[in-house]
PDB file of C-alpha atoms in Angstrom:
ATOM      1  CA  UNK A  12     138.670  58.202  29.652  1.00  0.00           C
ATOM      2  CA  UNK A  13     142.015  57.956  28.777  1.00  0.00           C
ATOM      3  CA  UNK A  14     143.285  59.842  31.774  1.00  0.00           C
ATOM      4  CA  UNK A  15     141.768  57.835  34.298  1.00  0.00           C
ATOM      5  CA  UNK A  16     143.872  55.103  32.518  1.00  0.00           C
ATOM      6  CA  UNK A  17     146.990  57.076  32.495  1.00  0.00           C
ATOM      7  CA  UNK A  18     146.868  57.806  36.382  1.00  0.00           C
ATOM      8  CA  UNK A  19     144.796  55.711  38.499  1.00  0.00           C
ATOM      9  CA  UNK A  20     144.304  53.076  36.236  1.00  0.00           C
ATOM     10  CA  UNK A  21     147.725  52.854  34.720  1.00  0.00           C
ATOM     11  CA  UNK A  22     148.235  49.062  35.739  1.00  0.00           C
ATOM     12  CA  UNK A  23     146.410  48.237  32.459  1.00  0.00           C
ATOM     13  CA  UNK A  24     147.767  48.204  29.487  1.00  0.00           C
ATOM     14  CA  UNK A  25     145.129  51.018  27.469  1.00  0.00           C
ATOM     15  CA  UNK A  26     147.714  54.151  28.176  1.00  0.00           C
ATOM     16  CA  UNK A  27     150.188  51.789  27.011  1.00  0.00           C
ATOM     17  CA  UNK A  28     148.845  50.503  23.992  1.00  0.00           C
ATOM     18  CA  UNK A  29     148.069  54.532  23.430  1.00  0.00           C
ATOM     19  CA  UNK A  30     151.394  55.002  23.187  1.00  0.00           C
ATOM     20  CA  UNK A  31     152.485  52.393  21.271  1.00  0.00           C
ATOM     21  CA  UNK A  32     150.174  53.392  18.430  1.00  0.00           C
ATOM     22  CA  UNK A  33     151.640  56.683  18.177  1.00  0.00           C
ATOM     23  CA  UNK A  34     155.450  55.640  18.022  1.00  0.00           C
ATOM     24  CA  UNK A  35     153.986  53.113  15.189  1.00  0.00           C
ATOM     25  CA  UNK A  36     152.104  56.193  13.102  1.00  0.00           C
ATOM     26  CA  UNK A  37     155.506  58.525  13.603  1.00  0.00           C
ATOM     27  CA  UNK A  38     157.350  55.918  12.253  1.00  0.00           C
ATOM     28  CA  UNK A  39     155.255  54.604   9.543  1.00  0.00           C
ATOM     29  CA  UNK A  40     155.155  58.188   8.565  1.00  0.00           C
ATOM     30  CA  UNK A  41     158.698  58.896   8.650  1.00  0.00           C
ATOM     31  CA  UNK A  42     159.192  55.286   6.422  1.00  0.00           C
ATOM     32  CA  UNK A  43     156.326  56.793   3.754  1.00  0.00           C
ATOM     33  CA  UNK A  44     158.616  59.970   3.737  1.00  0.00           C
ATOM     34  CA  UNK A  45     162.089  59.137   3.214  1.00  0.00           C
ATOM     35  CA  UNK A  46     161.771  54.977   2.748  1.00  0.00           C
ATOM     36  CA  UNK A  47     164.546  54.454   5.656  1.00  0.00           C
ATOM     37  CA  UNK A  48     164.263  50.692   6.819  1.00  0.00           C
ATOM     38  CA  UNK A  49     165.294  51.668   9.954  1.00  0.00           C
ATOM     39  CA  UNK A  50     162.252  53.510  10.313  1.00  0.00           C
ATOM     40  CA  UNK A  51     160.440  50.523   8.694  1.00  0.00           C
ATOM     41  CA  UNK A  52     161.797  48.301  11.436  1.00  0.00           C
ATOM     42  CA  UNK A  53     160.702  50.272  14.510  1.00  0.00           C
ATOM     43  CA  UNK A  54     157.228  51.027  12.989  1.00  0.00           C
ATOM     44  CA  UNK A  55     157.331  46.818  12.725  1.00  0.00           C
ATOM     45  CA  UNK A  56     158.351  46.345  16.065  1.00  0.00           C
ATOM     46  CA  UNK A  57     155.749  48.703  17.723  1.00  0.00           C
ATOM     47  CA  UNK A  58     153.424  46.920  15.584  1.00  0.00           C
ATOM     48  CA  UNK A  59     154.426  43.482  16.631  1.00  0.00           C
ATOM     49  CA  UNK A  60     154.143  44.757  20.648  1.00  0.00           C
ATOM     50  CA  UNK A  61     150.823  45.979  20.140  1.00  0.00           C
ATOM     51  CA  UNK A  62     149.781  42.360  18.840  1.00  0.00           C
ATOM     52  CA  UNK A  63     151.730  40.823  21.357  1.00  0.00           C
ATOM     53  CA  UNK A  64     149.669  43.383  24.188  1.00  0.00           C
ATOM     54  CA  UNK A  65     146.572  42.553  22.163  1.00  0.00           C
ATOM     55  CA  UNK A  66     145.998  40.638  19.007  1.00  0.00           C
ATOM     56  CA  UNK A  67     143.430  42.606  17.935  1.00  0.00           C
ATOM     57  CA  UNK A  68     145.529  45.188  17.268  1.00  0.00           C
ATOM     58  CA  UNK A  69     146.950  44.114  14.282  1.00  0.00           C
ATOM     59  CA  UNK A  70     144.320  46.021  12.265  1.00  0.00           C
ATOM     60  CA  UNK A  71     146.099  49.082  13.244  1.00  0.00           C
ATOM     61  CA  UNK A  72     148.439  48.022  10.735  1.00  0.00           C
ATOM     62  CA  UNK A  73     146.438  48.594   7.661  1.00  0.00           C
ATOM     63  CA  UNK A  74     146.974  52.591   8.046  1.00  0.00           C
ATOM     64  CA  UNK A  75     150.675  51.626   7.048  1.00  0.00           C
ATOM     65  CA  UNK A  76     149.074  49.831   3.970  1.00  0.00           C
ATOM     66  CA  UNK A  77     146.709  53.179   3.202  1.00  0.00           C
ATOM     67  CA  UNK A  78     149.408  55.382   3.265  1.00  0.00           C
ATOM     68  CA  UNK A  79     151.814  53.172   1.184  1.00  0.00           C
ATOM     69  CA  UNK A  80     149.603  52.903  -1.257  1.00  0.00           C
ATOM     70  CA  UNK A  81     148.091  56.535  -1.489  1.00  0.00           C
ATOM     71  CA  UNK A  82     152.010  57.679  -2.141  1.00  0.00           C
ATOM     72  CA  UNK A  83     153.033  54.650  -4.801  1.00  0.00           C
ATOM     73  CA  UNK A  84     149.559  53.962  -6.094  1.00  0.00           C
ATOM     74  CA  UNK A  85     151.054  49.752  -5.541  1.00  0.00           C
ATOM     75  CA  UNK A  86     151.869  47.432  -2.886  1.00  0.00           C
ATOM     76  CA  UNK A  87     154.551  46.174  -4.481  1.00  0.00           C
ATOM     77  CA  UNK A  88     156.959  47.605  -2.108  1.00  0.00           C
ATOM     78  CA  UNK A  89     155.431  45.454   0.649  1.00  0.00           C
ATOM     79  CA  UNK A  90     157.382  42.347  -0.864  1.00  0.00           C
ATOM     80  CA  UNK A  91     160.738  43.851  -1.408  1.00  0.00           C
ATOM     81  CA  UNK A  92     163.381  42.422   1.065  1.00  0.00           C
ATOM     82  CA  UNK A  93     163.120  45.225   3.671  1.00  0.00           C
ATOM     83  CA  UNK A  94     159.322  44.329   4.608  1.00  0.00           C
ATOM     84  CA  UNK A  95     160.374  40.480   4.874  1.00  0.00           C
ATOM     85  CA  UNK A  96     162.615  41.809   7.390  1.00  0.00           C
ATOM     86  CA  UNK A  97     160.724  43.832   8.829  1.00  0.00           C
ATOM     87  CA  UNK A  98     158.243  41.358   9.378  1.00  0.00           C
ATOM     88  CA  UNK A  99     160.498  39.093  11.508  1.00  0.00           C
ATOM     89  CA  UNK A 100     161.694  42.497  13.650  1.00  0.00           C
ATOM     90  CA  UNK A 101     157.620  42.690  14.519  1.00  0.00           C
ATOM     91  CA  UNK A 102     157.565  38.657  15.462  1.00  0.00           C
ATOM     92  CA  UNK A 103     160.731  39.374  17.971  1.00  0.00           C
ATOM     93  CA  UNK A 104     158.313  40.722  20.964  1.00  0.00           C
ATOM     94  CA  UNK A 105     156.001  38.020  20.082  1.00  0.00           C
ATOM     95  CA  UNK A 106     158.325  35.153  20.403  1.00  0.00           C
ATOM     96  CA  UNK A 107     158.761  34.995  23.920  1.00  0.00           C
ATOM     97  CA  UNK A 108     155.531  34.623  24.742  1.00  0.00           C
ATOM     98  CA  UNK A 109     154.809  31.727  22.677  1.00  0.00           C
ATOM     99  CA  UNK A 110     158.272  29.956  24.001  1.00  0.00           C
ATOM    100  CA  UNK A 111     156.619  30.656  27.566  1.00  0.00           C
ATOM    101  CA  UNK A 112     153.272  28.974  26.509  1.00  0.00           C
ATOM    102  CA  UNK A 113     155.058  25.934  24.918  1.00  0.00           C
ATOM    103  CA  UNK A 114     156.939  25.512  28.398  1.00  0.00           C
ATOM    104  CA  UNK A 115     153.931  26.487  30.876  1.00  0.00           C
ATOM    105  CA  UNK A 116     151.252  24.907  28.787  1.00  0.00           C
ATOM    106  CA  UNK A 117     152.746  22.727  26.054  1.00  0.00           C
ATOM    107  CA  UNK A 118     151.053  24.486  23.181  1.00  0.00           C
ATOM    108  CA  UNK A 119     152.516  27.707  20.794  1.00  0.00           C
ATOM    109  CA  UNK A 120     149.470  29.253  21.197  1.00  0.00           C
ATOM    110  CA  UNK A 121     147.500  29.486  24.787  1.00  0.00           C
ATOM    111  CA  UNK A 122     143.818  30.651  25.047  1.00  0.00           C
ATOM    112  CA  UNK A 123     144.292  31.602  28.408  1.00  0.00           C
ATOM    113  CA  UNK A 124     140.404  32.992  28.959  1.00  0.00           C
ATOM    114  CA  UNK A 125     138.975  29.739  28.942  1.00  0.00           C
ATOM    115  CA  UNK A 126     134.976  29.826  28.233  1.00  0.00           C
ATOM    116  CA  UNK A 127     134.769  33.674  27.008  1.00  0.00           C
ATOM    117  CA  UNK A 128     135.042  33.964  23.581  1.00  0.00           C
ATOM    118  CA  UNK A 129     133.672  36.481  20.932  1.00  0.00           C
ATOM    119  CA  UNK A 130     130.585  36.196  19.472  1.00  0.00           C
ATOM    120  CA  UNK A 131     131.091  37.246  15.898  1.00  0.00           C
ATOM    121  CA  UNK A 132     127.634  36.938  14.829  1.00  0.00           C
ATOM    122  CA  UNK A 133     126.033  38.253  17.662  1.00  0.00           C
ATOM    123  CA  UNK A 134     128.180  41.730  18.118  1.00  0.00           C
ATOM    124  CA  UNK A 135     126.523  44.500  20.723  1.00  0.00           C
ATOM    125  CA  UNK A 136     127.607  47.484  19.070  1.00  0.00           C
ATOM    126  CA  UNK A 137     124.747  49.531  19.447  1.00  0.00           C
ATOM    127  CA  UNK A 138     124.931  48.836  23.292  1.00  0.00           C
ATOM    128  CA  UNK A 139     128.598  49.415  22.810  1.00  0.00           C
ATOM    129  CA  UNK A 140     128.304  52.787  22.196  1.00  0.00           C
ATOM    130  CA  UNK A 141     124.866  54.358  23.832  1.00  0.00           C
ATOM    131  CA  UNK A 142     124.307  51.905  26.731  1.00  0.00           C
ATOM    132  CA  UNK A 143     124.003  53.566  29.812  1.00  0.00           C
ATOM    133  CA  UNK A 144     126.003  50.513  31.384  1.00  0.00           C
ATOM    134  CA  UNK A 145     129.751  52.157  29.831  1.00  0.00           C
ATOM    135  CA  UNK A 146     128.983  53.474  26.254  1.00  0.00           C
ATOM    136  CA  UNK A 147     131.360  54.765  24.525  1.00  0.00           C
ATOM    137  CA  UNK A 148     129.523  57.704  22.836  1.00  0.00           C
ATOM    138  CA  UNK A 149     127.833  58.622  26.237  1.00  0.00           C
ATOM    139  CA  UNK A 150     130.622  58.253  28.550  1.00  0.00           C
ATOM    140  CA  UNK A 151     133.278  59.899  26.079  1.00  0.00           C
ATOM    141  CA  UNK A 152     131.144  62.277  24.356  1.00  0.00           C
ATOM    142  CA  UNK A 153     133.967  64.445  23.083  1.00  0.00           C
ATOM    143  CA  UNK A 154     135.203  61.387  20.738  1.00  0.00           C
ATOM    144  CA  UNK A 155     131.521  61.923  19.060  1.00  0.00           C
ATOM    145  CA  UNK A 156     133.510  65.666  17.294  1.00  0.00           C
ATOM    146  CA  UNK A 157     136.289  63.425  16.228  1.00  0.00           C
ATOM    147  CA  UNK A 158     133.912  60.807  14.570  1.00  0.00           C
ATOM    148  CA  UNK A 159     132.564  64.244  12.431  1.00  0.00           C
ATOM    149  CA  UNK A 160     136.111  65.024  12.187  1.00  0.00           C
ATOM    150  CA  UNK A 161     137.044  62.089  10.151  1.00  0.00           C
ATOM    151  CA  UNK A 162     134.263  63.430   7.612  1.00  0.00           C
ATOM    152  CA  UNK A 163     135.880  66.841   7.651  1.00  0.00           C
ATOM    153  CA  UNK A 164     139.345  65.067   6.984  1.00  0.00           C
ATOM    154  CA  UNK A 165     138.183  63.370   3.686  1.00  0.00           C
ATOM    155  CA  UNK A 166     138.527  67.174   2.177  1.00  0.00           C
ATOM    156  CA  UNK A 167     142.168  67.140   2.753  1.00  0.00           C
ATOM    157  CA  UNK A 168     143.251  63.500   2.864  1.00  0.00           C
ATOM    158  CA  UNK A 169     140.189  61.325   1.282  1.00  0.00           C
ATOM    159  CA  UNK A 170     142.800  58.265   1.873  1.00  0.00           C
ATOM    160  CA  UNK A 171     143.505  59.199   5.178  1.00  0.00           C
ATOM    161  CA  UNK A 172     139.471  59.335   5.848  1.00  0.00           C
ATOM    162  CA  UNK A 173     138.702  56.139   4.352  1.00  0.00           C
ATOM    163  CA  UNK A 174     141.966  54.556   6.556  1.00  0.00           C
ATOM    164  CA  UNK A 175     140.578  55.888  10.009  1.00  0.00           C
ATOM    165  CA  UNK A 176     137.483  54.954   9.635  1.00  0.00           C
ATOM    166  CA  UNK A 177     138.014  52.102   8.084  1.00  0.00           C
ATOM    167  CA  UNK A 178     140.153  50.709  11.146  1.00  0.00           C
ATOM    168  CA  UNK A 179     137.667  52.197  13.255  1.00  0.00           C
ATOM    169  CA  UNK A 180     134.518  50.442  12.476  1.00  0.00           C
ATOM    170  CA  UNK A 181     136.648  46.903  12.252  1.00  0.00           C
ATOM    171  CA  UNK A 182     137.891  48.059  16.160  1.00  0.00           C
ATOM    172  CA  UNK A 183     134.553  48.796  16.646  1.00  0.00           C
ATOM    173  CA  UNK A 184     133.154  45.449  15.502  1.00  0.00           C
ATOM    174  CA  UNK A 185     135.660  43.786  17.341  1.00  0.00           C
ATOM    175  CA  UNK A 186     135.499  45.383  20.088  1.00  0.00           C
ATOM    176  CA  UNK A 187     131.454  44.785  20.808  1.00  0.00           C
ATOM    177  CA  UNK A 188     131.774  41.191  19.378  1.00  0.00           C
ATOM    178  CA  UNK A 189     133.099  40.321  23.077  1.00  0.00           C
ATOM    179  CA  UNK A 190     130.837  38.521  25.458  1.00  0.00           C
ATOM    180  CA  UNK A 191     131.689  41.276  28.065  1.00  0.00           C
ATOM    181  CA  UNK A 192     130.692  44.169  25.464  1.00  0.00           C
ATOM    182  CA  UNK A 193     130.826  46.770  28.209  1.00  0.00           C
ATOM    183  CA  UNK A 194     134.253  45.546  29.838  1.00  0.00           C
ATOM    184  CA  UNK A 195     133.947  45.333  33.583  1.00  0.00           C
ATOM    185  CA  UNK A 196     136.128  47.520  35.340  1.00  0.00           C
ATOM    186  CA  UNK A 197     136.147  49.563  32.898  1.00  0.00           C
ATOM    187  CA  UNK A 198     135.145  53.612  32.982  1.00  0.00           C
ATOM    188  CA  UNK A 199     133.350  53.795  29.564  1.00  0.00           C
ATOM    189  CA  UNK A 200     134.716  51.142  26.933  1.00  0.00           C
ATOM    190  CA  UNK A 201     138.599  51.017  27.731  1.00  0.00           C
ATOM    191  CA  UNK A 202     139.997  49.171  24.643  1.00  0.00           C
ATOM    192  CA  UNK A 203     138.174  52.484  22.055  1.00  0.00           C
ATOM    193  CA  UNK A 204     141.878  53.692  23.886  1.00  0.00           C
ATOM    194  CA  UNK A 205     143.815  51.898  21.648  1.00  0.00           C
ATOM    195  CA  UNK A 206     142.351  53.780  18.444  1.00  0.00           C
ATOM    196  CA  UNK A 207     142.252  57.241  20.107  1.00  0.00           C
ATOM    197  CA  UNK A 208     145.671  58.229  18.601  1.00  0.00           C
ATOM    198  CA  UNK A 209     143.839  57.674  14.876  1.00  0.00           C
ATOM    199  CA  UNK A 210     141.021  59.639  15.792  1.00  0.00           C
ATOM    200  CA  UNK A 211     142.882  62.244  17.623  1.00  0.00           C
ATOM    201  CA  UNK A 212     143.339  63.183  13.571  1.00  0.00           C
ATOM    202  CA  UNK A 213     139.532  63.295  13.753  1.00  0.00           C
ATOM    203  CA  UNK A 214     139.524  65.276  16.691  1.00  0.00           C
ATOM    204  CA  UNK A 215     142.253  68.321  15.437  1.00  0.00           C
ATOM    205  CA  UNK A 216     140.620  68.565  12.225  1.00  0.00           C
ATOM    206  CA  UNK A 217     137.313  69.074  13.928  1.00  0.00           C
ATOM    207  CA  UNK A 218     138.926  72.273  15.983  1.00  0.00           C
ATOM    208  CA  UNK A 219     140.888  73.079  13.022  1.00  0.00           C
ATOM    209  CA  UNK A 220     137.489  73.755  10.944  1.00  0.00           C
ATOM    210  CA  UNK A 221     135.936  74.965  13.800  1.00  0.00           C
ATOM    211  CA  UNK A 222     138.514  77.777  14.090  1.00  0.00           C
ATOM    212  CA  UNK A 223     137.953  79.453  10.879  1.00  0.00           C
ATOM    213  CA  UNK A 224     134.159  79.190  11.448  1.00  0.00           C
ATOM    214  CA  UNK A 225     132.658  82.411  12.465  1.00  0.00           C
ATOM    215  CA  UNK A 226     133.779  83.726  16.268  1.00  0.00           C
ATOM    216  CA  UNK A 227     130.355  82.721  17.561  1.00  0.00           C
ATOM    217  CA  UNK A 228     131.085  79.474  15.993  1.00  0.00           C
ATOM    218  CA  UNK A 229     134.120  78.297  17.917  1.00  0.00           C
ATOM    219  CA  UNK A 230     133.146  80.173  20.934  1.00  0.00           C
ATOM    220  CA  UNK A 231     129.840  77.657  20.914  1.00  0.00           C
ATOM    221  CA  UNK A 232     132.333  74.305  20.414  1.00  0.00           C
ATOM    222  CA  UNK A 233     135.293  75.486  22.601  1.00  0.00           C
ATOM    223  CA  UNK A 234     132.586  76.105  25.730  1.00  0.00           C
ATOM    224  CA  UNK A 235     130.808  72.608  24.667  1.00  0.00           C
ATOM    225  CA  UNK A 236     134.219  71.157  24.892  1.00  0.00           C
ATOM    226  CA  UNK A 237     134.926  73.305  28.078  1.00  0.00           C
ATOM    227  CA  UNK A 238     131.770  71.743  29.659  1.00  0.00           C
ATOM    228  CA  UNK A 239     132.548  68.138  28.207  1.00  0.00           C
ATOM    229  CA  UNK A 240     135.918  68.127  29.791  1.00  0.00           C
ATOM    230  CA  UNK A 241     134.490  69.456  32.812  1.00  0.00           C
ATOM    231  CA  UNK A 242     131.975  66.365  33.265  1.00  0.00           C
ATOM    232  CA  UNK A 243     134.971  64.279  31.899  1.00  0.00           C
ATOM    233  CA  UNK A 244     136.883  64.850  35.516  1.00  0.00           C
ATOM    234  CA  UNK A 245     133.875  64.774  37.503  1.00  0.00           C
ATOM    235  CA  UNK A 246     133.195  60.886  36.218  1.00  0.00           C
ATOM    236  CA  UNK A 247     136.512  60.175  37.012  1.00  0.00           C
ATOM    237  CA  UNK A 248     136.028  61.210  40.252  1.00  0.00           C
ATOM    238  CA  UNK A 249     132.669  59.241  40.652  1.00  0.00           C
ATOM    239  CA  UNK A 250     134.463  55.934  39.195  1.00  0.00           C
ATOM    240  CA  UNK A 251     136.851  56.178  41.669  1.00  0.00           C
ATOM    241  CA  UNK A 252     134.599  56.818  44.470  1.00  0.00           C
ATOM    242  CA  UNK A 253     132.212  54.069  43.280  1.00  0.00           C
ATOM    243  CA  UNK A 254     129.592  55.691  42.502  1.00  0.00           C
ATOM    244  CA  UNK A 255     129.997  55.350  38.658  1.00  0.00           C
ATOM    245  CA  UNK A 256     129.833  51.567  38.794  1.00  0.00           C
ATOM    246  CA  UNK A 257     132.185  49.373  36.057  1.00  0.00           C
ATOM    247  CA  UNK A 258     128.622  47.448  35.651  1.00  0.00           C
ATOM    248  CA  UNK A 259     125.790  48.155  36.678  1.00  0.00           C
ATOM    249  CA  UNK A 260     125.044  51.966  35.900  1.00  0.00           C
ATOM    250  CA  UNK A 261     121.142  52.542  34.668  1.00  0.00           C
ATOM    251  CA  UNK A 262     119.538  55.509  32.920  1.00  0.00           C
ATOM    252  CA  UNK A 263     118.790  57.250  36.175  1.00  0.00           C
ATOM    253  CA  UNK A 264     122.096  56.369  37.568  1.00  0.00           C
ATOM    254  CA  UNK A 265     123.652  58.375  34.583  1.00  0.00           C
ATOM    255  CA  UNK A 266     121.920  61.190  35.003  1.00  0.00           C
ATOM    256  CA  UNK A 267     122.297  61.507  38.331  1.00  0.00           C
ATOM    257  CA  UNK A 268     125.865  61.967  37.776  1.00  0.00           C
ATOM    258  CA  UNK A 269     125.801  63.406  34.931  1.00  0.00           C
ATOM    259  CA  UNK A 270     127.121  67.225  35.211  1.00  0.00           C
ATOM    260  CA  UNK A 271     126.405  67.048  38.451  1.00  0.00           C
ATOM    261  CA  UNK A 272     129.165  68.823  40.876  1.00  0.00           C
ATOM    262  CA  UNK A 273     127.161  67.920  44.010  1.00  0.00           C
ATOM    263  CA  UNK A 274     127.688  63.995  44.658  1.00  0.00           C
ATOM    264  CA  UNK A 275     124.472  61.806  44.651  1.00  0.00           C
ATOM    265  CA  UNK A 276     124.609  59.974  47.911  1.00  0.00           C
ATOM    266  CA  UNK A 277     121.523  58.067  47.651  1.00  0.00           C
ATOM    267  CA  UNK A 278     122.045  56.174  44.433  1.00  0.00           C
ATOM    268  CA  UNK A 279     122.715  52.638  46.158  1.00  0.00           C
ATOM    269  CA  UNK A 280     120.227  52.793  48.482  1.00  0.00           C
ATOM    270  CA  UNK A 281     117.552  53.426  46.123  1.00  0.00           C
ATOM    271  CA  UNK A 282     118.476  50.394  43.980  1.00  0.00           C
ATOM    272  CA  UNK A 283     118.954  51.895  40.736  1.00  0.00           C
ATOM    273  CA  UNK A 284     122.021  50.031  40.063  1.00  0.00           C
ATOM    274  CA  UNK A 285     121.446  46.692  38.394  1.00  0.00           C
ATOM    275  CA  UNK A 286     123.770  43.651  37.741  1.00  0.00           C
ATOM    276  CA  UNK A 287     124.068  42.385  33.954  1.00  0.00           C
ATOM    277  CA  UNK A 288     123.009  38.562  32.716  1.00  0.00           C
ATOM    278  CA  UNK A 289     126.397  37.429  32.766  1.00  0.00           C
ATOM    279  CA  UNK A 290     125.777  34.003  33.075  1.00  0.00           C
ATOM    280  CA  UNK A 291     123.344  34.408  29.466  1.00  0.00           C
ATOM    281  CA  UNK A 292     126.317  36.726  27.840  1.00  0.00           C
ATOM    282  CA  UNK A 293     128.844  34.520  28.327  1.00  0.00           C
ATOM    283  CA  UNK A 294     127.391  31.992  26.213  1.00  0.00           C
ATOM    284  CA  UNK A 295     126.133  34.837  23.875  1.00  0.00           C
ATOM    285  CA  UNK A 296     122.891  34.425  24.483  1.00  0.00           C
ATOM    286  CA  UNK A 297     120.294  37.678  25.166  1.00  0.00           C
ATOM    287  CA  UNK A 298     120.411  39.140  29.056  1.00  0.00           C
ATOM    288  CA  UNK A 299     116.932  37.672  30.406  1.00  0.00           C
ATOM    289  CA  UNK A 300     115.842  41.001  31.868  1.00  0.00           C
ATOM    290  CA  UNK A 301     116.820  44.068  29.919  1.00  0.00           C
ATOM    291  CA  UNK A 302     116.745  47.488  32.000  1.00  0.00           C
ATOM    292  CA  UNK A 303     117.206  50.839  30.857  1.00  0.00           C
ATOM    293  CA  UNK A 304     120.886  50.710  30.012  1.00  0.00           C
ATOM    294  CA  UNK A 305     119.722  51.487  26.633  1.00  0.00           C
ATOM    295  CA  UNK A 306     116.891  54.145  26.062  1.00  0.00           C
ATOM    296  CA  UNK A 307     114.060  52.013  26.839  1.00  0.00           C
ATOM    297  CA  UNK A 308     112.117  51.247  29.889  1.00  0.00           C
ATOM    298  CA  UNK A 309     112.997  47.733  31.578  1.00  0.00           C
ATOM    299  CA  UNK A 310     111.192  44.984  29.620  1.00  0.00           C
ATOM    300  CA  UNK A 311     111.272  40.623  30.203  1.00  0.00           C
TER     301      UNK A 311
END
C-alpha cells in the first residue's frame, strides 16, 4: 500500500515518514561504521522529525541502540558528549511545535484529538492484521514473506533479527491499541508504512534465500509475488474508485475484489458493506454487532 500513499495519497504523511526512516537507518549505519558525529547528528535529527510527524515513532530508535551495542558489546558510548548533543539536534524539529502550542493553546504539550485515545489494555491486533475491514496481512500480503524473512535474517545477523522484530511487534501493539484499529481512510493499515523500510530487510533476505533455492523454487515465489503485485494495483484502483471502502469492507466484499480484473458493480446495492460501532470503539468498548470482517459469520 505504500504506493497508493506515494501518489494519490501523498497528502499524508506515511510516504513521508517512509522516507524519513531510511535517511535515519543510512545514517545510523554510517555513525556504527566510522563513529562521525556528523553522521550521529543527522541520524538524530531524522529521528527527532519522525517523533515530531508521529510520536510513536520514537521506537524506531532502538535499532540505533541494537546496532551500537552488537558492535561495542556496551552502551556506554550513548553518554559520551556527542549523544548529549545529538540529543538536542533531534529536539530542534520538535521545538517549534511545542512554542506553537504554548501560543495557540497555552500548554507545551497539546492533545489535539480530543476524546480518542488508545486503549492499551484492550489492543485489536488480531483484527489489525486479518480483518477483512483493512488488515494488514490480507490487504498487503506480500509483507507476510518479509515477516518469514526476518526469521531467515537471524542466520546472518541474529541482532539484526531480534531488532526488527522487536520494533515490529511494539509498532504493532501500538498501532492496534488505537480506538480506530483499522484507520479510516486508510487502504489496508497505513501507519505498518512507517516500519516498511525495517522489514524491507525482511523482505530482500526472503528473495535472497529464495534465489539459491532450486529453479522451481524461485520460479514458484517470483510468480506468487508476480500475482501479489498484480492484485496490489488492482486494489488501488478499487480504493480509488470506491469500491474498496476505507470502512466498511466484509468477507464477501473482499473477495469480490479480490484478483478480480473485471470490476464488481453490484457490491453496494447488495448491502454487503457494513459501517463499524464507532460510537462503542471510541470508548473502547466491543462493536455491538460483529460481521464477518474477521473469519466468522455475523454474530450479536
Amino acid at each position: 500500500n505504500l504506493l497508493q500513499y506515494a501518489s494519490v495519497d501523498n497528502s499524508l504523511s506515511h510516504v513521508y515518514t517512509f522516507g524519513l526512516v531510511s535517511l535515519f537507518l543510512l545514517f545510523s549505519d554510517r555513525w556504527i561504521s566510522t563513529y562521525k558525529t556528523r553522521h550521529l547528528l543527522i541520524s538524530a535529527l531524522f529521528l527527532g522529525w519522525l517523533v515530531l510527524i508521529r510520536p510513536t515513532n520514537i521506537v524506531v530508535g532502538f535499532y540505533l541502540l541494537f546496532a551500537l551495542y552488537e558492535k561495542d558489546r556496551s552502551l556506554q558510548r550513548v553518554f559520551r558528549t556527542n549523544t548529549i548533543l545529538a540529543a538536542l539536534v533531534a529536539f530542534l524539529p520538535i521545538a517549534p511545535q511545542l512554542l506553537f502550542w504554548r501560543l495557540t493553546a497555552g500548554e507545551w504539550v497539546h492533545y489535539s484529538y480530543e476524546q480518542e485515545a488508545f486503549y492499551w489494555l484492550n489492543p485489536h491486533i488480531w483484527e489489525g492484521l486479518f480483518s477483512y475491514r483493512n488488515g494488514w496481512l490480507l490487504y498487503t500480503p506480500i509483507m507476510g514473506l518479509a515477516l518469514i524473512g526476518i526469521w531467515i535474517i537471524r542466520k546472518q545477523s541474529r541482532w539484526m533479527a531480534v531488532a526488527i522484530s522487536g520494533i515490529a511487534l511494539i509498532h504493532v501493539y501500538i498501532t492496534f491499541s488505537w480506538w480506530c484499529w483499522y484507520y479510516g481512510g486508510s487502504l489496508s493499515i497505513r501507519p505498518m508504512i512507517d516500519i516498511y523500510p525495517l522489514l524491507a530487510f525482511g523482505l530482500a533476505a526472503f528473495v535472497a534465500w529464495t534465489l539459491r533455492r532450486p529453479i522451481w523454487t524461485w520460479g514458484l515465489v517470483g510468480s506468487l509475488i508476480i500475482v501479489l503485485i498484480w492484485n496490489n494495483l488492482l486494489q488501488i484502483k478499487y480504493a480509488n474508485l470506491g469500491v474498496i471502502t476505507d470502512s466498511t469492507m466484509t468477507r464477501e466484499a473482499f473477495w469480490a475484489t479480490c484478483m478480480n480484473p473485471n470490476q464488481p458493480k453490484y457490491l453496494a446495492f447488495a448491502g454487503v458493506y457494513r459501517d463499524p460501532d464507532t460510537e462503542h470503539l471510541r470508548q473502547g468498548l466491543p462493536e455491538r454487532l460483529e460481521y464477518d470482517t474477521t473469519f466468522h459469520a455475523p454474530i450479536g
